[in-house]
RNA sequence: GGAGAGGUGGCCGAGUGGUCGAAGGCGCGCCCCUGCUAAGGGCGUAGGCGGGUAACUGUCUCGAGGGUUCGAAUCCCUUCCUCUCCGCCA
């Protein structure tokens, strides 16, 4: 959501920003709509001013028992009522048209976001560890899982359809261990507050984080008109909706382990094998709420928190700066962490860490009082820290052994009751 | 699901058709007094949009959205939320 005043003051910058997104400039259209709206409001205000003054006099006249004067005044303002009503109706329509336009616009990108059309134009920012050299042909996670008898896509599809999985035994516990490890890391080392929040949310919440109105087809909707969260970014970010925070309580940092539900509309045929792209998956999410001048450093900090998860697991990864064409609509800058997957012989996204600026805060009416007591919109950030389903894949593929068993990373062993590997037995 | 009661400023809480954007309190800010650990006094203190260099000023906002009225925090309708009792239930 944008500040129309800012667009009025910086129309070229605004249009240039949209063009970097591959969208058309909208400043002229917005300003024209806003001009019309302003003219209506101005006229309306004049009528209301007259009406209010007269009404006050009528009240005084009646209080003094001067019925004659009251009647005379009443006659004077008789036609104002319909004018005001029409003016209000016009303003309503004009405001709605303007807001609908604004609500559908993507966020502007930060200067340092690389230009580009799609993921092939993303730019590597850093890299951790070298891919392990295998003295056998590494398998993909679903081969390993199925051979272990602990990962079952067939029965899942009978129960729920495609893009679901059933995990059992050691693999199931491994995913649980990953979630525990990540949550503990973020809460004890990184200063995040653990949260359990609703998985079903109302439309307003999805609008607040920007999934609505444009991306409704990506999420599942319930028959009672709620939505399954596509990410707990929604629940966690909306924790501050419609609130007035004080500058002392910032930054706020929340983390949560939740299932995420995505319809994956439009990704038919992509990653259909295995559990890389599912309708339901677990993810540890991090959300931060900061003062505007702190959000960029928080972005780097949050990336560090996600990287710490990967370093702890000792899984090779690279950090990518997403290019303009590959970025989500609500964000100003995004860093992806891509884990090395030996079975696929490539890096795949496992975490996405983004700064939204005040884009979401404006939609949610999330503000704080700065040091001078002035209300300001907060900045919001979110990042996966990390997707446990994909982390499971990464652990399985990177820690696989020649006999098809899977070694358990050191940091996870305490969460696995001391178990050091997953084999067909357990 | 049934019956009832409510939603007011950063917070609490008055206010049932006119001078109410809203008493009072808390909190916060500035100032003063006192003088010693605990208090007293004064003033100020919502947000959005618009006009003005500014002082200031117009308008809107009392959960949200409609409506009645010359005029709505106050009346009507819809909706969301909270609380109490009953029912159901992990």
CSV table of C-alpha atoms in Angstrom, one decimal, chain A residues 10-391:
chain,number,residue,atom,x,y,z
A,10,UNK,CA,7.8,11.5,-6.5
A,11,UNK,CA,5.9,10.4,-9.6
A,12,UNK,CA,8.9,9.6,-11.7
A,13,UNK,CA,10.6,7.6,-9.0
A,14,UNK,CA,7.4,5.7,-8.4
A,15,UNK,CA,6.8,4.9,-12.0
A,16,UNK,CA,10.5,3.9,-12.4
A,17,UNK,CA,10.0,1.6,-9.5
A,18,UNK,CA,7.0,-0.1,-11.0
A,19,UNK,CA,8.9,-0.4,-14.3
A,20,UNK,CA,11.7,-2.2,-12.6
A,21,UNK,CA,9.1,-4.7,-11.6
A,22,UNK,CA,8.0,-5.0,-15.2
A,23,UNK,CA,4.8,-3.2,-14.4
A,24,UNK,CA,3.5,0.0,-16.0
A,25,UNK,CA,3.8,3.4,-14.4
A,26,UNK,CA,0.6,4.3,-12.6
A,27,UNK,CA,1.4,7.7,-11.1
A,28,UNK,CA,-0.7,9.7,-13.6
A,29,UNK,CA,-3.7,7.5,-13.1
A,30,UNK,CA,-3.3,7.6,-9.4
A,31,UNK,CA,-2.9,11.3,-9.3
A,32,UNK,CA,-5.9,11.8,-11.5
A,33,UNK,CA,-8.1,9.6,-9.3
A,34,UNK,CA,-6.8,11.4,-6.3
A,35,UNK,CA,-7.4,14.8,-7.8
A,36,UNK,CA,-11.0,13.9,-8.4
A,37,UNK,CA,-11.4,12.5,-5.0
A,38,UNK,CA,-9.9,15.6,-3.5
A,39,UNK,CA,-12.2,17.9,-5.4
A,40,UNK,CA,-15.2,15.8,-4.1
A,41,UNK,CA,-13.9,16.0,-0.6
A,42,UNK,CA,-13.4,19.7,-0.8
A,43,UNK,CA,-16.9,20.4,-2.1
A,44,UNK,CA,-18.3,18.0,0.5
A,45,UNK,CA,-16.4,19.7,3.3
A,46,UNK,CA,-17.9,23.1,2.3
A,47,UNK,CA,-21.4,21.7,2.3
A,48,UNK,CA,-20.8,20.0,5.6
A,49,UNK,CA,-19.4,23.2,7.1
A,50,UNK,CA,-22.6,25.0,6.2
A,51,UNK,CA,-24.8,22.2,7.4
A,52,UNK,CA,-22.9,21.9,10.7
A,53,UNK,CA,-23.1,25.6,11.4
A,54,UNK,CA,-26.8,25.7,10.6
A,55,UNK,CA,-27.5,22.7,12.7
A,56,UNK,CA,-25.8,24.3,15.6
A,57,UNK,CA,-27.9,27.4,15.2
A,58,UNK,CA,-31.0,25.3,14.9
A,59,UNK,CA,-30.1,23.6,18.1
A,60,UNK,CA,-29.6,26.9,19.8
A,61,UNK,CA,-32.8,28.3,18.5
A,62,UNK,CA,-34.7,25.3,19.7
A,63,UNK,CA,-33.0,25.5,23.1
A,64,UNK,CA,-34.2,29.1,23.4
A,65,UNK,CA,-37.7,28.1,22.3
A,66,UNK,CA,-37.5,30.2,19.1
A,67,UNK,CA,-39.4,27.8,16.9
A,68,UNK,CA,-39.9,30.4,14.1
A,69,UNK,CA,-36.2,31.0,13.7
A,70,UNK,CA,-35.5,27.2,13.8
A,71,UNK,CA,-38.0,26.6,11.0
A,72,UNK,CA,-36.5,29.4,8.9
A,73,UNK,CA,-33.0,27.8,9.3
A,74,UNK,CA,-34.4,24.4,8.5
A,75,UNK,CA,-35.7,25.7,5.2
A,76,UNK,CA,-32.3,27.1,4.4
A,77,UNK,CA,-30.5,23.8,4.7
A,78,UNK,CA,-33.2,21.6,3.2
A,79,UNK,CA,-31.3,20.9,0.0
A,80,UNK,CA,-27.9,20.4,1.7
A,81,UNK,CA,-28.8,17.0,2.9
A,82,UNK,CA,-29.1,15.4,-0.5
A,83,UNK,CA,-26.0,17.2,-1.7
A,84,UNK,CA,-24.0,15.9,1.2
A,85,UNK,CA,-25.3,12.4,0.7
A,86,UNK,CA,-24.4,12.4,-2.9
A,87,UNK,CA,-21.0,13.8,-2.2
A,88,UNK,CA,-20.4,11.1,0.4
A,89,UNK,CA,-21.5,8.5,-2.1
A,90,UNK,CA,-19.2,9.9,-4.8
A,91,UNK,CA,-16.3,10.1,-2.3
A,92,UNK,CA,-16.9,6.5,-1.3
A,93,UNK,CA,-16.7,5.3,-4.9
A,94,UNK,CA,-13.7,7.4,-5.7
A,95,UNK,CA,-11.8,6.3,-2.6
A,96,UNK,CA,-12.7,2.7,-3.3
A,97,UNK,CA,-11.4,2.9,-6.9
A,98,UNK,CA,-8.2,4.5,-5.7
A,99,UNK,CA,-7.7,2.0,-2.9
A,100,UNK,CA,-8.3,-0.9,-5.2
A,101,UNK,CA,-5.7,0.3,-7.5
A,102,UNK,CA,-3.2,1.0,-4.7
A,103,UNK,CA,-3.9,-2.4,-3.0
A,104,UNK,CA,-3.0,-4.3,-6.1
A,105,UNK,CA,0.4,-2.6,-6.7
A,106,UNK,CA,3.6,-4.5,-5.8
A,107,UNK,CA,6.1,-3.0,-3.4
A,108,UNK,CA,9.0,-1.0,-4.7
A,109,UNK,CA,12.4,-2.5,-4.9
A,110,UNK,CA,15.5,-1.3,-3.0
A,111,UNK,CA,18.3,0.2,-5.1
A,112,UNK,CA,20.6,-2.8,-4.7
A,113,UNK,CA,18.1,-5.4,-6.0
A,114,UNK,CA,19.6,-6.7,-9.3
A,115,UNK,CA,17.7,-6.3,-12.5
A,116,UNK,CA,16.5,-9.4,-14.2
A,117,UNK,CA,13.7,-11.4,-15.5
A,118,UNK,CA,13.7,-14.7,-13.5
A,119,UNK,CA,15.7,-16.9,-11.2
A,120,UNK,CA,18.5,-17.2,-13.7
A,121,UNK,CA,19.3,-13.6,-13.1
A,122,UNK,CA,19.7,-13.9,-9.4
A,123,UNK,CA,23.1,-12.9,-8.1
A,124,UNK,CA,25.1,-14.9,-5.7
A,125,UNK,CA,25.9,-13.1,-2.5
A,126,UNK,CA,27.9,-15.7,-0.5
A,127,UNK,CA,28.5,-19.4,-0.2
A,128,UNK,CA,29.0,-21.8,2.7
A,129,UNK,CA,31.0,-25.1,2.5
A,130,UNK,CA,31.8,-27.2,-0.5
A,131,UNK,CA,29.5,-29.9,-1.7
A,132,UNK,CA,30.5,-33.3,-0.4
A,133,UNK,CA,32.2,-35.7,-2.8
A,134,UNK,CA,30.4,-39.0,-2.9
A,135,UNK,CA,32.2,-42.2,-3.8
A,136,UNK,CA,28.8,-43.6,-4.9
A,137,UNK,CA,25.9,-42.2,-6.9
A,138,UNK,CA,23.9,-40.0,-4.5
A,139,UNK,CA,20.2,-40.6,-4.5
A,140,UNK,CA,17.3,-38.2,-4.4
A,141,UNK,CA,15.5,-37.9,-1.1
A,142,UNK,CA,12.4,-39.8,-2.2
A,143,UNK,CA,14.4,-42.8,-3.4
A,144,UNK,CA,16.1,-42.9,0.0
A,145,UNK,CA,12.9,-42.4,1.9
A,146,UNK,CA,11.0,-45.0,0.0
A,147,UNK,CA,13.8,-47.5,0.2
A,148,UNK,CA,13.8,-47.0,4.0
A,149,UNK,CA,10.1,-47.6,4.0
A,150,UNK,CA,9.6,-44.3,5.9
A,151,UNK,CA,8.3,-42.0,3.1
A,152,UNK,CA,5.1,-43.0,1.3
A,153,UNK,CA,3.7,-40.9,-1.5
A,154,UNK,CA,1.3,-43.6,-2.7
A,155,UNK,CA,-0.7,-43.9,0.5
A,156,UNK,CA,-0.6,-40.1,0.9
A,157,UNK,CA,-2.3,-39.6,-2.5
A,158,UNK,CA,-4.9,-42.1,-1.6
A,159,UNK,CA,-5.7,-40.2,1.6
A,160,UNK,CA,-5.3,-36.6,0.4
A,161,UNK,CA,-4.3,-36.5,-3.3
A,162,UNK,CA,-1.2,-35.5,-5.1
A,163,UNK,CA,1.5,-33.3,-3.5
A,164,UNK,CA,1.1,-34.9,0.0
A,165,UNK,CA,3.4,-37.3,1.8
A,166,UNK,CA,3.3,-39.6,4.7
A,167,UNK,CA,6.5,-39.8,6.8
A,168,UNK,CA,7.1,-42.5,9.4
A,169,UNK,CA,9.5,-43.7,12.0
A,170,UNK,CA,13.0,-42.1,11.9
A,171,UNK,CA,12.2,-39.8,9.0
A,172,UNK,CA,9.1,-38.5,10.8
A,173,UNK,CA,11.1,-37.9,13.9
A,174,UNK,CA,13.9,-36.3,11.9
A,175,UNK,CA,11.5,-33.7,10.7
A,176,UNK,CA,10.3,-33.1,14.2
A,177,UNK,CA,13.9,-32.8,15.4
A,178,UNK,CA,14.6,-30.2,12.7
A,179,UNK,CA,11.8,-28.1,13.9
A,180,UNK,CA,12.8,-28.3,17.5
A,181,UNK,CA,16.4,-27.5,16.7
A,182,UNK,CA,15.5,-24.5,14.7
A,183,UNK,CA,13.0,-23.1,17.3
A,184,UNK,CA,15.5,-23.6,20.1
A,185,UNK,CA,18.2,-21.9,18.1
A,186,UNK,CA,16.1,-18.9,17.4
A,187,UNK,CA,14.7,-18.5,20.8
A,188,UNK,CA,17.8,-19.1,22.8
A,189,UNK,CA,20.5,-17.7,20.5
A,190,UNK,CA,18.7,-15.1,18.3
A,191,UNK,CA,16.3,-13.4,20.6
A,192,UNK,CA,13.1,-14.5,19.0
A,193,UNK,CA,9.9,-15.1,20.9
A,194,UNK,CA,8.2,-18.4,20.2
A,195,UNK,CA,4.6,-18.1,19.1
A,196,UNK,CA,1.8,-20.4,18.4
A,197,UNK,CA,-0.8,-18.6,16.3
A,198,UNK,CA,-3.8,-19.5,14.2
A,199,UNK,CA,-3.4,-21.5,11.1
A,200,UNK,CA,-6.8,-20.4,9.8
A,201,UNK,CA,-7.1,-16.7,9.3
A,202,UNK,CA,-9.6,-14.2,7.9
A,203,UNK,CA,-9.2,-12.3,4.7
A,204,UNK,CA,-8.1,-9.2,6.4
A,205,UNK,CA,-5.0,-10.9,7.7
A,206,UNK,CA,-4.0,-12.1,4.2
A,207,UNK,CA,-4.7,-8.6,2.9
A,208,UNK,CA,-2.4,-7.2,5.6
A,209,UNK,CA,0.6,-9.2,4.5
A,210,UNK,CA,-0.2,-8.8,0.8
A,211,UNK,CA,-1.4,-12.3,-0.3
A,212,UNK,CA,-4.7,-10.7,-1.0
A,213,UNK,CA,-6.3,-9.4,-3.2
A,214,UNK,CA,-4.0,-10.5,-6.0
A,215,UNK,CA,-2.8,-14.0,-5.0
A,216,UNK,CA,-6.0,-15.6,-3.7
A,217,UNK,CA,-5.5,-18.6,-6.0
A,218,UNK,CA,-2.3,-19.6,-4.2
A,219,UNK,CA,-4.1,-20.3,-0.9
A,220,UNK,CA,-6.8,-22.6,0.3
A,221,UNK,CA,-10.1,-21.1,1.4
A,222,UNK,CA,-12.4,-22.7,3.9
A,223,UNK,CA,-16.2,-23.0,3.5
A,224,UNK,CA,-16.7,-20.6,6.3
A,225,UNK,CA,-14.6,-18.0,4.5
A,226,UNK,CA,-11.3,-18.3,6.2
A,227,UNK,CA,-8.0,-19.2,4.7
A,228,UNK,CA,-5.3,-21.8,5.6
A,229,UNK,CA,-2.1,-19.9,6.1
A,230,UNK,CA,0.3,-20.3,3.2
A,231,UNK,CA,3.1,-19.3,5.7
A,232,UNK,CA,3.1,-18.2,9.3
A,233,UNK,CA,4.4,-14.9,8.1
A,234,UNK,CA,0.7,-14.1,7.9
A,235,UNK,CA,-0.1,-15.0,11.6
A,236,UNK,CA,3.1,-13.6,13.0
A,237,UNK,CA,3.1,-10.3,11.1
A,238,UNK,CA,-0.5,-9.7,11.8
A,239,UNK,CA,0.3,-9.9,15.5
A,240,UNK,CA,0.9,-6.2,15.4
A,241,UNK,CA,-2.0,-5.2,13.1
A,242,UNK,CA,-4.0,-2.2,14.1
A,243,UNK,CA,-1.7,-1.5,17.0
A,244,UNK,CA,0.2,1.5,18.3
A,245,UNK,CA,3.5,0.2,19.6
A,246,UNK,CA,6.1,2.3,21.5
A,247,UNK,CA,9.6,2.7,20.2
A,248,UNK,CA,11.0,1.0,23.3
A,249,UNK,CA,9.4,-2.3,22.5
A,250,UNK,CA,11.0,-2.5,19.0
A,251,UNK,CA,12.3,-4.5,17.5
A,252,UNK,CA,9.9,-7.3,18.0
A,253,UNK,CA,11.0,-10.7,16.8
A,254,UNK,CA,8.7,-13.7,16.5
A,255,UNK,CA,9.2,-17.3,15.5
A,256,UNK,CA,6.9,-20.1,14.9
A,257,UNK,CA,6.8,-23.7,13.6
A,258,UNK,CA,3.7,-24.3,11.6
A,259,UNK,CA,2.3,-26.2,8.8
A,260,UNK,CA,1.9,-24.1,5.6
A,261,UNK,CA,-0.7,-24.8,3.0
A,262,UNK,CA,-0.3,-23.8,-0.6
A,263,UNK,CA,-2.5,-24.7,-3.6
A,264,UNK,CA,0.5,-24.5,-5.9
A,265,UNK,CA,-1.7,-23.3,-8.6
A,266,UNK,CA,0.3,-22.6,-11.7
A,267,UNK,CA,3.1,-25.0,-10.8
A,268,UNK,CA,1.6,-28.0,-12.4
A,269,UNK,CA,4.3,-30.4,-13.5
A,270,UNK,CA,7.1,-28.7,-11.5
A,271,UNK,CA,8.8,-30.7,-8.9
A,272,UNK,CA,6.1,-33.3,-8.9
A,273,UNK,CA,8.4,-36.1,-7.6
A,274,UNK,CA,9.2,-36.0,-3.9
A,275,UNK,CA,8.4,-33.6,-1.2
A,276,UNK,CA,10.0,-30.5,-2.6
A,277,UNK,CA,6.7,-28.9,-3.5
A,278,UNK,CA,3.8,-29.9,-1.5
A,279,UNK,CA,0.3,-28.6,-0.6
A,280,UNK,CA,1.2,-29.0,3.1
A,281,UNK,CA,4.7,-28.5,4.6
A,282,UNK,CA,6.2,-27.4,7.9
A,283,UNK,CA,8.3,-24.3,8.2
A,284,UNK,CA,9.9,-22.3,10.9
A,285,UNK,CA,9.3,-18.7,10.3
A,286,UNK,CA,10.9,-15.6,11.6
A,287,UNK,CA,9.2,-12.2,11.6
A,288,UNK,CA,10.6,-8.9,12.8
A,289,UNK,CA,9.0,-5.6,13.4
A,290,UNK,CA,11.3,-2.7,13.5
A,291,UNK,CA,11.6,1.1,13.3
A,292,UNK,CA,12.0,2.3,9.7
A,293,UNK,CA,15.7,3.2,10.1
A,294,UNK,CA,16.5,-0.3,11.5
A,295,UNK,CA,14.9,-2.6,8.9
A,296,UNK,CA,17.9,-2.9,6.6
A,297,UNK,CA,20.3,-4.0,9.2
A,298,UNK,CA,17.6,-6.3,10.6
A,299,UNK,CA,17.4,-7.9,7.1
A,300,UNK,CA,21.1,-8.9,7.3
A,301,UNK,CA,20.6,-10.0,10.8
A,302,UNK,CA,17.7,-12.2,9.9
A,303,UNK,CA,19.6,-13.7,7.0
A,304,UNK,CA,22.4,-14.5,9.5
A,305,UNK,CA,19.8,-16.3,11.7
A,306,UNK,CA,18.7,-18.5,8.9
A,307,UNK,CA,22.3,-19.1,7.8
A,308,UNK,CA,23.1,-20.2,11.4
A,309,UNK,CA,20.5,-23.0,11.0
A,310,UNK,CA,22.3,-24.3,7.9
A,311,UNK,CA,25.7,-23.9,9.4
A,312,UNK,CA,24.6,-25.9,12.4
A,313,UNK,CA,23.4,-28.6,10.1
A,314,UNK,CA,26.6,-28.3,8.1
A,315,UNK,CA,24.8,-28.3,4.8
A,316,UNK,CA,26.4,-26.5,1.9
A,317,UNK,CA,24.5,-23.6,0.7
A,318,UNK,CA,24.7,-20.4,-1.3
A,319,UNK,CA,22.9,-17.1,-0.6
A,320,UNK,CA,21.3,-15.4,-3.6
A,321,UNK,CA,20.1,-11.9,-4.1
A,322,UNK,CA,16.8,-12.2,-5.9
A,323,UNK,CA,16.5,-10.2,-9.0
A,324,UNK,CA,13.6,-7.9,-9.7
A,325,UNK,CA,11.7,-10.5,-11.8
A,326,UNK,CA,12.0,-13.3,-9.3
A,327,UNK,CA,10.8,-11.3,-6.2
A,328,UNK,CA,7.5,-11.6,-4.5
A,329,UNK,CA,5.2,-8.6,-4.9
A,330,UNK,CA,5.2,-7.5,-1.3
A,331,UNK,CA,8.9,-7.3,-0.7
A,332,UNK,CA,11.6,-4.6,-1.2
A,333,UNK,CA,14.5,-7.0,-1.2
A,334,UNK,CA,14.9,-10.7,-0.8
A,335,UNK,CA,17.8,-13.0,0.0
A,336,UNK,CA,17.3,-16.7,-0.7
A,337,UNK,CA,19.3,-19.5,0.9
A,338,UNK,CA,19.7,-22.4,-1.5
A,339,UNK,CA,20.8,-25.7,0.0
A,340,UNK,CA,22.9,-28.1,-2.0
A,341,UNK,CA,21.0,-31.2,-2.9
A,342,UNK,CA,23.4,-33.9,-4.1
A,343,UNK,CA,20.6,-36.1,-5.4
A,344,UNK,CA,19.5,-33.3,-7.8
A,345,UNK,CA,23.1,-32.1,-8.2
A,346,UNK,CA,21.9,-28.5,-7.7
A,347,UNK,CA,21.1,-25.8,-5.2
A,348,UNK,CA,17.4,-25.4,-4.2
A,349,UNK,CA,15.7,-22.8,-2.2
A,350,UNK,CA,15.3,-23.6,1.5
A,351,UNK,CA,14.8,-20.2,2.9
A,352,UNK,CA,13.7,-16.8,1.8
A,353,UNK,CA,14.4,-13.7,3.9
A,354,UNK,CA,12.8,-10.4,3.0
A,355,UNK,CA,12.2,-6.9,4.1
A,356,UNK,CA,8.8,-5.3,3.3
A,357,UNK,CA,9.4,-1.8,4.5
A,358,UNK,CA,6.1,-0.2,5.5
A,359,UNK,CA,4.2,-2.0,2.7
A,360,UNK,CA,2.6,-4.5,5.1
A,361,UNK,CA,2.4,-2.1,8.0
A,362,UNK,CA,0.2,0.3,6.0
A,363,UNK,CA,-2.1,-2.5,5.0
A,364,UNK,CA,-2.3,-3.6,8.6
A,365,UNK,CA,-2.4,-0.2,10.2
A,366,UNK,CA,0.6,-1.2,12.4
A,367,UNK,CA,2.3,1.9,13.8
A,368,UNK,CA,4.5,2.9,16.7
A,369,UNK,CA,5.3,6.2,18.4
A,370,UNK,CA,8.8,7.3,17.7
A,371,UNK,CA,11.1,9.1,20.1
A,372,UNK,CA,9.2,12.4,19.4
A,373,UNK,CA,5.8,10.7,20.1
A,374,UNK,CA,4.8,10.9,16.4
A,375,UNK,CA,2.9,7.9,15.0
A,376,UNK,CA,4.9,6.2,12.3
A,377,UNK,CA,4.4,3.0,10.3
A,378,UNK,CA,6.7,0.2,11.4
A,379,UNK,CA,8.7,-1.9,9.1
A,380,UNK,CA,8.2,-5.6,8.8
A,381,UNK,CA,10.5,-8.4,7.8
A,382,UNK,CA,10.1,-12.1,7.4
A,383,UNK,CA,12.2,-15.1,6.6
A,384,UNK,CA,12.1,-18.9,6.7
A,385,UNK,CA,14.4,-20.1,9.4
A,386,UNK,CA,14.1,-22.5,7.6
A,387,UNK,CA,11.6,-24.7,5.8
A,388,UNK,CA,11.7,-28.0,7.7
A,389,UNK,CA,10.3,-30.1,4.9
A,390,UNK,CA,13.1,-28.9,2.6
A,391,UNK,CA,15.6,-29.1,5.4
